[in-house]
Tab-separated table of C-alpha atoms and ligand atoms in Angstrom:
chain	number	residue	atom	x	y	z
A	1	MET	CA	-0.481	25.799	-25.779
A	2	SER	CA	1.507	22.711	-27.051
A	3	GLU	CA	0.083	19.100	-26.873
A	4	PRO	CA	1.210	17.272	-23.722
A	5	LYS	CA	3.632	14.398	-24.564
A	6	LYS	CA	2.296	10.988	-24.059
A	7	LEU	CA	3.828	8.071	-22.101
A	8	PHE	CA	3.056	4.343	-22.538
A	9	ILE	CA	4.570	1.889	-20.022
A	10	LYS	CA	4.103	-1.835	-20.440
A	11	THR	CA	4.651	-3.632	-17.091
A	12	TYR	CA	5.846	-7.230	-16.718
A	13	GLY	CA	6.339	-9.346	-13.678
A	14	CYS	CA	5.616	-8.766	-9.946
A	15	GLN	CA	3.604	-6.087	-8.035
A	16	MET	CA	6.904	-4.259	-7.169
A	17	ASN	CA	7.052	-3.663	-10.893
A	18	VAL	CA	3.507	-2.270	-10.996
A	19	TYR	CA	4.544	0.119	-8.094
A	20	ASP	CA	7.599	1.086	-9.973
A	21	SER	CA	5.688	1.887	-13.127
A	22	GLU	CA	3.319	4.204	-11.277
A	23	ARG	CA	6.341	5.967	-9.762
A	24	MET	CA	8.073	6.183	-13.194
A	25	ALA	CA	4.804	7.702	-14.645
A	26	GLU	CA	4.716	10.168	-11.907
A	27	ALA	CA	8.304	11.050	-12.315
A	28	LEU	CA	7.759	11.809	-16.009
A	29	GLY	CA	4.537	13.572	-15.179
A	30	GLY	CA	6.706	16.304	-14.063
A	31	GLN	CA	8.147	16.525	-17.463
A	32	GLY	CA	4.776	17.127	-18.874
A	33	TYR	CA	3.961	13.544	-19.869
A	34	VAL	CA	0.446	12.134	-19.693
A	35	GLU	CA	-0.703	8.477	-20.056
A	36	ALA	CA	-0.910	7.119	-23.640
A	37	LYS	CA	-3.733	4.668	-24.386
A	38	SER	CA	-1.304	2.508	-26.587
A	39	ALA	CA	2.262	2.235	-27.816
A	40	ASP	CA	1.081	3.684	-31.245
A	41	ASP	CA	-0.169	6.874	-29.558
A	42	ALA	CA	2.988	7.350	-27.419
A	43	ASP	CA	5.926	9.878	-27.567
A	44	MET	CA	7.821	7.716	-25.125
A	45	ILE	CA	7.452	3.820	-24.621
A	46	LEU	CA	8.967	2.197	-21.524
A	47	LEU	CA	9.137	-1.541	-21.037
A	48	ASN	CA	9.294	-2.263	-17.324
A	49	THR	CA	10.777	-5.736	-17.482
A	50	CYS	CA	11.089	-8.897	-15.299
A	51	HIS	CA	14.000	-11.222	-15.199
A	52	ILE	CA	12.622	-13.927	-12.795
A	53	ARG	CA	12.267	-16.675	-15.438
A	54	GLU	CA	14.094	-17.669	-18.608
A	55	LYS	CA	13.752	-16.019	-22.020
A	56	ALA	CA	12.776	-12.835	-20.231
A	57	ALA	CA	15.467	-10.945	-22.083
A	58	GLU	CA	14.669	-12.560	-25.439
A	59	LYS	CA	11.027	-11.386	-25.077
A	60	VAL	CA	12.122	-7.856	-24.472
A	61	TYR	CA	14.322	-7.949	-27.589
A	62	SER	CA	11.473	-9.398	-29.737
A	63	GLU	CA	8.985	-6.813	-28.190
A	64	LEU	CA	11.529	-4.022	-29.056
A	65	GLY	CA	11.973	-5.342	-32.602
A	66	ARG	CA	8.173	-4.606	-32.979
A	67	PHE	CA	8.689	-0.864	-32.467
A	68	LYS	CA	10.898	-0.558	-35.465
A	69	GLY	CA	8.039	0.462	-37.713
A	70	LEU	CA	6.697	2.978	-35.126
A	71	LYS	CA	10.130	4.599	-34.687
A	72	ALA	CA	10.500	4.908	-38.474
A	73	GLU	CA	7.217	6.726	-38.743
A	74	LYS	CA	7.912	8.893	-35.631
A	75	PRO	CA	11.599	9.568	-35.372
A	76	ASP	CA	10.999	11.545	-32.148
A	77	LEU	CA	9.610	8.547	-30.404
A	78	LYS	CA	11.775	7.655	-27.443
A	79	ILE	CA	12.065	3.948	-26.324
A	80	GLY	CA	13.268	2.927	-22.962
A	81	VAL	CA	13.979	-0.371	-21.052
A	82	ALA	CA	13.504	-0.313	-17.263
A	83	GLY	CA	13.265	-2.975	-14.514
A	84	CYS	CA	15.390	-6.151	-13.876
A	85	VAL	CA	16.268	-7.048	-17.520
A	86	ALA	CA	17.667	-3.469	-17.826
A	87	GLN	CA	19.699	-4.131	-14.701
A	88	ALA	CA	20.985	-7.367	-15.875
A	89	GLU	CA	21.704	-6.528	-19.511
A	90	GLY	CA	22.719	-2.853	-19.155
A	91	GLU	CA	24.452	-1.476	-22.250
A	92	GLU	CA	24.124	-4.692	-24.085
A	93	ILE	CA	20.460	-3.676	-24.830
A	94	MET	CA	21.510	-0.561	-26.669
A	95	ARG	CA	24.193	-2.592	-28.620
A	96	ARG	CA	21.699	-5.277	-29.633
A	97	GLN	CA	18.770	-3.002	-30.365
A	98	PRO	CA	20.062	0.439	-31.360
A	99	LEU	CA	16.506	1.890	-31.467
A	100	VAL	CA	16.620	2.009	-27.504
A	101	ASP	CA	17.253	5.539	-26.221
A	102	LEU	CA	17.261	4.852	-22.510
A	103	VAL	CA	18.071	2.045	-20.110
A	104	VAL	CA	17.255	2.361	-16.403
A	105	GLY	CA	17.664	0.027	-13.506
A	106	PRO	CA	15.147	-0.406	-10.722
A	107	GLN	CA	17.217	1.658	-8.332
A	108	SER	CA	17.660	4.714	-10.596
A	109	TYR	CA	14.360	5.616	-11.949
A	110	HIS	CA	14.066	8.803	-9.950
A	111	ARG	CA	16.826	10.063	-12.314
A	112	LEU	CA	14.344	9.391	-15.297
A	113	PRO	CA	13.540	13.189	-15.754
A	114	GLU	CA	17.230	14.065	-16.505
A	115	MET	CA	17.600	10.963	-18.585
A	116	GLU	CA	14.559	11.722	-20.654
A	117	ALA	CA	15.906	15.329	-21.224
A	118	LYS	CA	19.155	13.880	-22.461
A	119	THR	CA	17.305	11.621	-25.026
A	120	ARG	CA	15.486	14.714	-26.213
A	121	GLU	CA	19.031	16.192	-27.057
A	122	GLY	CA	19.516	13.169	-29.139
A	123	GLU	CA	21.823	11.295	-26.644
A	124	LYS	CA	21.480	7.882	-25.208
A	125	ALA	CA	20.917	7.615	-21.576
A	126	LEU	CA	21.915	4.653	-19.315
A	127	ASP	CA	21.770	4.266	-15.600
A	128	THR	CA	22.147	0.879	-13.883
A	129	ASP	CA	23.726	2.145	-10.633
A	130	PHE	CA	22.840	1.290	-7.065
A	131	PRO	CA	22.865	4.970	-5.903
A	132	GLU	CA	23.255	6.155	-2.332
A	133	GLU	CA	20.399	8.547	-2.491
A	134	ASP	CA	16.866	7.483	-1.683
A	135	LYS	CA	14.870	7.173	-4.885
A	136	PHE	CA	11.522	7.341	-2.953
A	137	GLU	CA	12.600	10.583	-1.203
A	138	LYS	CA	13.534	12.138	-4.493
A	139	LEU	CA	10.119	11.187	-5.927
A	140	LYS	CA	7.977	12.486	-3.139
A	141	ASN	CA	6.903	15.920	-4.571
A	142	ARG	CA	4.713	14.338	-7.286
A	143	PRO	CA	1.334	15.399	-8.593
A	144	LYS	CA	-1.517	14.413	-6.109
A	145	ALA	CA	-3.766	12.659	-8.540
A	146	LYS	CA	-6.921	10.875	-7.239
A	147	ARG	CA	-6.398	7.146	-6.734
A	148	GLY	CA	-8.500	3.936	-6.816
A	149	PRO	CA	-9.382	2.242	-3.515
A	150	THR	CA	-6.285	-0.152	-3.486
A	151	ALA	CA	-2.602	0.695	-3.746
A	152	PHE	CA	0.789	-0.911	-3.497
A	153	LEU	CA	3.458	0.673	-1.325
A	154	THR	CA	7.007	-0.567	-1.566
A	155	VAL	CA	8.619	-0.706	2.035
A	156	GLN	CA	11.533	-3.017	1.399
A	157	GLU	CA	13.720	-3.902	-1.765
A	158	GLY	CA	16.319	-6.444	-2.502
A	159	CYS	CA	17.222	-9.696	-0.897
A	160	ASP	CA	20.168	-11.206	0.925
A	161	LYS	CA	18.863	-14.769	0.903
A	162	PHE	CA	20.483	-16.109	-2.242
A	163	CYS	CA	18.187	-19.031	-2.972
A	164	ALA	CA	20.103	-21.111	-5.333
A	165	PHE	CA	17.527	-20.588	-8.244
A	166	CYS	CA	16.826	-16.871	-7.940
A	167	VAL	CA	18.158	-13.652	-9.717
A	168	VAL	CA	16.561	-11.176	-7.387
A	169	PRO	CA	19.743	-10.750	-5.136
A	170	TYR	CA	21.630	-9.912	-8.343
A	171	THR	CA	19.042	-7.581	-10.124
A	172	ARG	CA	17.540	-5.841	-7.230
A	173	GLY	CA	20.629	-5.799	-5.004
A	174	ALA	CA	21.004	-6.080	-1.250
A	175	GLU	CA	18.138	-5.954	1.163
A	176	VAL	CA	17.107	-2.281	2.099
A	177	SER	CA	14.273	-1.167	4.233
A	178	ARG	CA	12.777	2.357	3.836
A	179	PRO	CA	12.511	4.499	6.980
A	180	ALA	CA	9.100	4.085	8.726
A	181	ASP	CA	8.243	7.792	8.848
A	182	ARG	CA	8.435	7.989	5.017
A	183	ILE	CA	6.256	4.988	4.567
A	184	ILE	CA	3.714	6.309	6.980
A	185	HIS	CA	3.712	9.726	5.233
A	186	GLU	CA	3.222	8.026	1.760
A	187	ALA	CA	0.425	5.967	3.233
A	188	GLN	CA	-1.374	9.091	4.622
A	189	ASP	CA	-0.990	10.696	1.209
A	190	LEU	CA	-2.487	7.780	-0.470
A	191	VAL	CA	-5.421	7.770	1.799
A	192	GLU	CA	-6.041	11.438	1.217
A	193	ARG	CA	-6.145	10.596	-2.457
A	194	GLY	CA	-8.889	7.994	-2.020
A	195	VAL	CA	-7.096	4.776	-1.112
A	196	ARG	CA	-8.715	2.560	1.479
A	197	GLU	CA	-6.517	-0.610	1.241
A	198	ILE	CA	-2.670	-0.731	1.056
A	199	THR	CA	-0.451	-3.708	0.260
A	200	LEU	CA	2.987	-3.322	1.498
A	201	LEU	CA	5.505	-4.609	-0.825
A	202	GLY	CA	9.016	-6.173	-0.594
A	203	GLN	CA	10.904	-9.134	-2.062
A	204	ASN	CA	11.150	-10.106	1.547
A	205	VAL	CA	8.705	-7.889	3.094
A	206	ASN	CA	8.660	-9.525	6.584
A	207	ALA	CA	12.325	-8.973	7.006
A	208	TYR	CA	11.552	-5.177	6.978
A	209	HIS	CA	13.553	-3.392	9.679
A	210	GLY	CA	13.341	0.414	8.702
A	211	ALA	CA	14.546	3.117	10.921
A	212	GLY	CA	11.849	4.204	13.316
A	213	PRO	CA	11.841	6.804	16.221
A	214	ASN	CA	13.102	4.299	18.726
A	215	GLY	CA	15.537	2.240	16.588
A	216	ASP	CA	14.577	-0.268	13.852
A	217	MET	CA	10.986	-0.951	13.450
A	218	THR	CA	9.678	-4.476	12.520
A	219	LEU	CA	6.977	-5.050	9.860
A	220	ALA	CA	4.560	-5.734	12.652
A	221	GLY	CA	5.496	-2.392	14.307
A	222	LEU	CA	4.958	-0.618	10.958
A	223	ILE	CA	1.513	-2.312	10.491
A	224	TRP	CA	0.483	-1.075	13.899
A	225	GLU	CA	1.497	2.467	12.899
A	226	LEU	CA	-0.496	2.232	9.762
A	227	ASN	CA	-3.430	0.753	11.598
A	228	LYS	CA	-3.784	4.176	13.362
A	229	ILE	CA	-4.416	6.106	10.003
A	230	ASP	CA	-8.084	7.205	9.801
A	231	GLY	CA	-9.673	6.256	6.458
A	232	LEU	CA	-7.307	3.429	5.773
A	233	GLU	CA	-9.374	0.316	6.233
A	234	ARG	CA	-7.188	-2.626	5.092
A	235	ILE	CA	-3.592	-3.671	5.246
A	236	ARG	CA	-1.816	-6.435	3.472
A	237	PHE	CA	1.725	-7.409	2.675
A	238	THR	CA	3.695	-9.541	0.371
A	239	THR	CA	6.058	-11.421	-0.212
A	240	SER	CA	7.084	-13.192	2.988
A	241	HIS	CA	9.953	-15.620	3.643
A	242	PRO	CA	9.119	-18.377	6.342
A	243	ASN	CA	12.295	-17.629	8.287
A	244	ASP	CA	11.256	-13.923	8.930
A	245	MET	CA	7.760	-14.791	10.235
A	246	SER	CA	8.431	-13.207	13.613
A	247	ASP	CA	6.346	-13.612	16.789
A	248	ASP	CA	5.076	-10.065	16.700
A	249	LEU	CA	3.940	-10.449	13.065
A	250	ILE	CA	2.020	-13.721	13.826
A	251	GLU	CA	0.468	-12.105	16.832
A	252	ALA	CA	-0.628	-9.040	14.849
A	253	HIS	CA	-2.584	-11.348	12.492
A	254	GLY	CA	-4.708	-12.219	15.587
A	255	THR	CA	-5.081	-8.767	17.119
A	256	CYS	CA	-4.620	-5.960	14.410
A	257	ASP	CA	-8.051	-5.214	13.037
A	258	LYS	CA	-7.048	-3.716	9.764
A	259	LEU	CA	-4.563	-6.552	8.883
A	260	MET	CA	-6.401	-8.852	6.490
A	261	PRO	CA	-6.579	-12.646	7.025
A	262	TYR	CA	-4.524	-13.556	3.953
A	263	LEU	CA	-0.808	-14.570	3.899
A	264	HIS	CA	1.351	-15.326	0.977
A	265	LEU	CA	4.129	-17.552	2.349
A	266	PRO	CA	6.158	-19.303	-0.378
A	267	VAL	CA	7.821	-22.711	0.566
A	268	GLN	CA	8.963	-23.723	-2.983
A	269	SER	CA	9.151	-27.396	-2.157
A	270	GLY	CA	8.038	-30.034	0.382
A	271	SER	CA	11.310	-31.999	0.301
A	272	ASP	CA	13.862	-31.298	2.840
A	273	ARG	CA	16.626	-32.406	0.497
A	274	ILE	CA	15.528	-30.107	-2.188
A	275	LEU	CA	14.956	-27.262	0.286
A	276	LYS	CA	18.525	-27.570	1.462
A	277	ARG	CA	19.805	-27.624	-2.123
A	278	MET	CA	17.725	-24.440	-2.851
A	279	ASN	CA	19.374	-22.788	0.233
A	280	ARG	CA	15.947	-22.042	1.757
A	281	SER	CA	17.247	-22.721	5.379
A	282	HIS	CA	13.780	-24.023	6.520
A	283	THR	CA	12.393	-27.535	6.361
A	284	ALA	CA	8.967	-28.720	5.451
A	285	GLU	CA	8.250	-29.562	9.109
A	286	SER	CA	9.216	-26.136	10.340
A	287	TYR	CA	7.084	-24.529	7.661
A	288	LEU	CA	4.065	-26.608	8.702
A	289	ARG	CA	4.550	-25.788	12.455
A	290	LEU	CA	4.781	-22.145	11.435
A	291	ILE	CA	1.453	-22.426	9.604
A	292	GLU	CA	0.025	-24.068	12.733
A	293	ARG	CA	1.037	-21.097	14.919
A	294	ILE	CA	-0.400	-18.633	12.365
A	295	ARG	CA	-3.611	-20.529	12.285
A	296	GLU	CA	-3.724	-20.549	16.007
A	297	ALA	CA	-3.464	-16.746	16.006
A	298	ARG	CA	-6.006	-16.275	13.140
A	299	PRO	CA	-8.028	-19.477	12.387
A	300	ASP	CA	-9.697	-18.314	9.382
A	301	ILE	CA	-6.583	-17.058	7.649
A	302	LEU	CA	-6.360	-17.985	3.978
A	303	MET	CA	-2.826	-19.313	2.984
A	304	SER	CA	-1.151	-18.708	-0.362
A	305	GLY	CA	2.268	-19.859	-1.510
A	306	ASP	CA	4.827	-20.299	-4.364
A	307	PHE	CA	6.288	-23.576	-5.720
A	308	ILE	CA	9.023	-24.639	-8.040
A	309	VAL	CA	8.767	-28.001	-9.671
A	310	GLY	CA	11.570	-29.737	-11.579
A	311	PHE	CA	14.393	-28.049	-9.560
A	312	PRO	CA	17.762	-29.696	-10.514
A	313	GLU	CA	17.926	-33.264	-9.154
A	314	GLU	CA	14.334	-33.462	-7.929
A	315	THR	CA	13.186	-37.074	-7.764
A	316	ASP	CA	9.603	-38.445	-7.849
A	317	GLU	CA	10.020	-38.895	-4.001
A	318	ASP	CA	10.919	-35.254	-3.620
A	319	PHE	CA	7.976	-34.148	-5.642
A	320	GLN	CA	5.626	-36.534	-3.723
A	321	ALA	CA	6.724	-34.713	-0.504
A	322	THR	CA	5.651	-31.465	-2.067
A	323	LEU	CA	2.210	-32.990	-2.876
A	324	ASN	CA	2.031	-34.184	0.747
A	325	LEU	CA	2.804	-30.633	2.065
A	326	VAL	CA	0.133	-29.107	-0.201
A	327	GLU	CA	-2.400	-31.663	1.036
A	328	GLN	CA	-1.722	-30.726	4.608
A	329	VAL	CA	-1.665	-26.900	4.230
A	330	LYS	CA	-4.587	-26.652	1.658
A	331	TYR	CA	-3.833	-23.247	0.056
A	332	GLY	CA	-6.578	-20.931	-0.969
A	333	TYR	CA	-4.282	-19.665	-3.699
A	334	ALA	CA	-0.805	-20.717	-4.916
A	335	TYR	CA	1.495	-19.991	-7.658
A	336	SER	CA	3.550	-22.879	-9.052
A	337	PHE	CA	6.372	-22.673	-11.611
A	338	LYS	CA	8.433	-24.981	-13.552
A	339	TYR	CA	12.114	-24.394	-12.649
A	340	SER	CA	13.746	-21.970	-15.069
A	341	THR	CA	17.413	-21.917	-15.408
A	342	ARG	CA	18.996	-18.608	-14.513
A	343	PRO	CA	22.560	-18.147	-15.672
A	344	GLY	CA	24.843	-16.985	-12.755
A	345	THR	CA	22.768	-18.678	-10.118
A	346	PRO	CA	24.190	-21.793	-8.339
A	347	ALA	CA	21.397	-24.086	-9.516
A	348	ALA	CA	22.002	-23.372	-13.224
A	349	GLU	CA	25.150	-25.545	-13.008
A	350	ARG	CA	23.377	-28.669	-11.747
A	351	PRO	CA	21.986	-31.671	-13.439
A	352	GLN	CA	18.633	-30.581	-14.880
A	353	VAL	CA	15.328	-32.541	-14.667
A	354	GLU	CA	13.929	-33.667	-18.073
A	355	PRO	CA	11.299	-31.040	-19.236
A	356	GLU	CA	8.642	-33.571	-19.857
A	357	VAL	CA	8.867	-34.811	-16.338
A	358	ALA	CA	8.763	-31.282	-14.879
A	359	ASP	CA	5.792	-30.594	-17.113
A	360	ASP	CA	3.950	-33.489	-15.779
A	361	ARG	CA	4.763	-32.688	-12.189
A	362	LEU	CA	3.547	-29.129	-12.709
A	363	GLN	CA	0.345	-30.260	-14.114
A	364	ARG	CA	-0.232	-32.703	-11.117
A	365	LEU	CA	0.590	-30.013	-8.589
A	366	GLN	CA	-1.608	-27.440	-10.217
A	367	ALA	CA	-4.538	-29.905	-10.325
A	368	MET	CA	-4.214	-30.457	-6.648
A	369	ILE	CA	-3.921	-26.646	-5.843
A	370	THR	CA	-6.929	-25.854	-8.047
A	371	GLN	CA	-9.006	-28.516	-6.340
A	372	HIS	CA	-8.275	-26.972	-2.866
A	373	GLN	CA	-8.724	-23.562	-4.157
A	374	ARG	CA	-12.117	-24.442	-5.400
A	375	GLU	CA	-13.157	-26.197	-2.231
A	376	ILE	CA	-12.146	-23.250	-0.134
A	377	GLN	CA	-13.848	-20.829	-2.505
A	378	ASP	CA	-17.111	-22.961	-2.432
A	379	SER	CA	-16.983	-23.064	1.297
A	380	MET	CA	-17.617	-19.275	1.285
A	381	VAL	CA	-21.258	-19.768	0.078
A	382	GLY	CA	-23.616	-18.804	3.000
A	383	ARG	CA	-20.919	-16.779	4.778
A	384	THR	CA	-20.989	-12.946	5.144
A	385	VAL	CA	-17.694	-11.235	4.177
A	386	ARG	CA	-16.757	-7.572	3.807
A	387	VAL	CA	-16.092	-6.466	0.233
A	388	LEU	CA	-14.109	-3.400	-0.805
A	389	PHE	CA	-15.655	-2.537	-4.223
A	390	GLU	CA	-13.112	-1.729	-6.881
A	391	LYS	CA	-14.724	-1.210	-10.207
A	392	PRO	CA	-17.880	-2.194	-12.410
A	393	GLY	CA	-17.884	-5.841	-13.500
A	394	ARG	CA	-18.139	-7.254	-16.977
A	395	LEU	CA	-21.906	-7.505	-16.969
A	396	ALA	CA	-24.385	-4.693	-16.884
A	397	GLY	CA	-25.184	-3.590	-13.362
A	398	GLN	CA	-22.361	-5.512	-11.850
A	399	MET	CA	-19.828	-4.208	-9.300
A	400	VAL	CA	-16.703	-6.211	-8.329
A	401	GLY	CA	-14.482	-6.044	-5.254
A	402	LYS	CA	-12.347	-8.223	-3.004
A	403	SER	CA	-13.290	-9.999	0.246
A	404	GLU	CA	-10.893	-9.945	3.188
A	405	TYR	CA	-9.547	-13.273	1.749
A	406	LEU	CA	-8.698	-11.681	-1.530
A	407	HIS	CA	-11.592	-13.587	-3.305
A	408	ALA	CA	-13.155	-11.554	-6.127
A	409	VAL	CA	-16.859	-10.896	-5.229
A	410	HIS	CA	-19.594	-9.399	-7.542
A	411	VAL	CA	-23.004	-7.989	-6.787
A	412	THR	CA	-25.584	-7.092	-9.339
A	413	ASN	CA	-27.934	-4.105	-9.365
A	414	ALA	CA	-26.768	-2.984	-5.959
A	415	ASP	CA	-26.427	0.478	-4.626
A	416	VAL	CA	-22.632	0.479	-4.283
A	417	ALA	CA	-19.917	2.709	-5.626
A	418	THR	CA	-16.124	2.306	-6.215
A	419	GLY	CA	-14.498	2.561	-2.803
A	420	ASP	CA	-17.422	1.332	-0.762
A	421	LEU	CA	-16.736	-1.321	1.936
A	422	ARG	CA	-19.890	-3.389	2.411
A	423	ALA	CA	-21.058	-6.554	4.115
A	424	VAL	CA	-22.081	-9.085	1.479
A	425	LYS	CA	-23.710	-12.433	1.900
A	426	ILE	CA	-22.166	-15.024	-0.485
A	427	THR	CA	-24.794	-16.747	-2.662
A	428	GLY	CA	-22.728	-18.589	-5.300
A	429	SER	CA	-19.279	-19.643	-6.279
A	430	GLY	CA	-18.203	-19.535	-9.983
A	431	ALA	CA	-14.865	-20.460	-11.738
A	432	ASN	CA	-12.847	-17.488	-10.539
A	433	SER	CA	-15.316	-15.317	-8.446
A	434	LEU	CA	-18.001	-15.490	-5.822
A	435	ALA	CA	-21.478	-13.930	-6.277
A	436	GLY	CA	-23.145	-12.139	-3.437
A	437	GLU	CA	-25.862	-9.905	-2.106
A	438	LEU	CA	-25.526	-6.747	0.041
A	439	ILE	CA	-26.636	-7.115	3.557
B	501	SAM	N1	11.084	-13.573	-2.000
B	501	SAM	C1	10.030	-14.464	-2.323
B	501	SAM	C2	10.216	-15.782	-1.640
B	501	SAM	O1	11.376	-16.136	-1.270
B	501	SAM	O2	9.359	-16.540	-1.470
B	501	SAM	C3	9.843	-14.672	-3.762
B	501	SAM	C4	10.104	-13.552	-4.740
B	501	SAM	S1	10.327	-14.325	-6.392
B	501	SAM	C5	10.296	-12.782	-7.291
B	501	SAM	C6	8.651	-15.010	-6.733
B	501	SAM	C7	8.635	-16.464	-7.084
B	501	SAM	O3	9.288	-16.705	-8.315
B	501	SAM	C8	9.529	-17.317	-6.105
B	501	SAM	O4	8.806	-17.567	-4.923
B	501	SAM	C9	9.644	-18.589	-6.982
B	501	SAM	O5	8.637	-19.478	-6.738
B	501	SAM	C10	9.680	-17.988	-8.393
B	501	SAM	N2	11.044	-18.233	-8.945
B	501	SAM	C11	12.148	-17.586	-8.595
B	501	SAM	N3	13.094	-17.919	-9.356
B	501	SAM	C12	12.697	-18.900	-10.211
B	501	SAM	C13	13.280	-19.719	-11.141
B	501	SAM	N4	14.504	-19.693	-11.431
B	501	SAM	N5	12.506	-20.704	-11.808
B	501	SAM	C14	11.192	-20.778	-11.428
B	501	SAM	N6	10.522	-19.997	-10.486
B	501	SAM	C15	11.278	-19.109	-9.898
B	502	SF4	FE1	14.722	-14.868	-4.320
B	502	SF4	FE2	12.739	-14.748	-2.477
B	502	SF4	FE3	14.981	-16.419	-2.389
B	502	SF4	FE4	15.295	-13.779	-2.100
B	502	SF4	S1	14.140	-15.157	-0.663
B	502	SF4	S2	16.555	-15.225	-3.269
B	502	SF4	S3	13.634	-12.983	-3.587
B	502	SF4	S4	13.304	-16.530	-3.777
């Protein structure tokens, strides 16, 4: 019997890319590929790229350059570029880096088996189409490997919002929702393979409106359907846009027992002037009111968000408005980024903020967020949470998992296994995790 071929995928960027990488591995699994531990060991290397911030393409080219030696040693090694840089750069990638055999956009990876076969014939394969057929449907007959306790499940892709700074509407295309029955089927399949927590993914996940048995279903409707699956214990979703936070979804946070008390709701800025220039179509005030309503439905919910500092024309006053908003919300987690110019987006043409000013603002914002994060984490000490255990920890005898609020929690020398969901009393709060004891 011949040795199986080995595939190494390096994933950059968001959770949707993590999900896509898993699907690509499964698609190529049908061609006899198994996972390689490193690029050195592989017969095929795929870089699943992200284009959200600057220099992404340059990083991909320099990473590709490093494979020159490997390719010289192993002429049969195939090298591919997938994801949003593949979508944005297309054929240019093969022109600039001739060692690349394959370029596949995020909407075409179900065509990877045919593309891989083409490269084995010595040809180059390029596909950055937005095809009509459903890539998820084409991939459904994949091997049923056992899974860990948590999984991502993409329910919606693309975006029609066109925030002035963002490339997603260009690289991922228009907003599309998958039909509800296919998602429910995929969730059931994941549960049969050992998954107990599913995070529903979409660039604008709460704008979900997939076909259901009685017309379009909302995200809340889908969550209620998933709530019925025996063996599925937890449901999460990300990333949401404030304008799509519908009444039924807010209500579900108060009433749906498997929906976890954690919400990632990016605001980007606390200044109405900047929000308008960003084309966000919400104000700081409407965002704060929305959070109030969410907290009424679920008082213990932990909020998370995204911020951009140094957006073109941002003044000290605008930035102060962002700090004021953060002070009011008190996020348990938040991701803050320095504005990064994306050619082709409206904001790229506007007067830019000095990099040192943006750096300073980023540091100040992150210091405030870290302080709140720490306070919220510390306030968990003495409380009882439920932890879904995911893996052994770094120290001997340790097991780690996540609480409802997505805090990492570890226990030591306890009788727990991966996949167990147990009540834990929190006894200590460290830099990035909580310590606890089983109850
Ligand atoms: N759809 C989500 C939303 O509207 O909140 C966000 C998706 S985007 C992939 C993730 C985050 O990347 C954004 O919330 C934003 O903070 C950040 N981001 C997007 N474009 C950026 C840019 N040009 N510069 C800096 N950060 C950016
Ligand atoms: Fe990008 Fe999110 Fe705005 Fe869509 S809603 S354009 S994904 S930041």
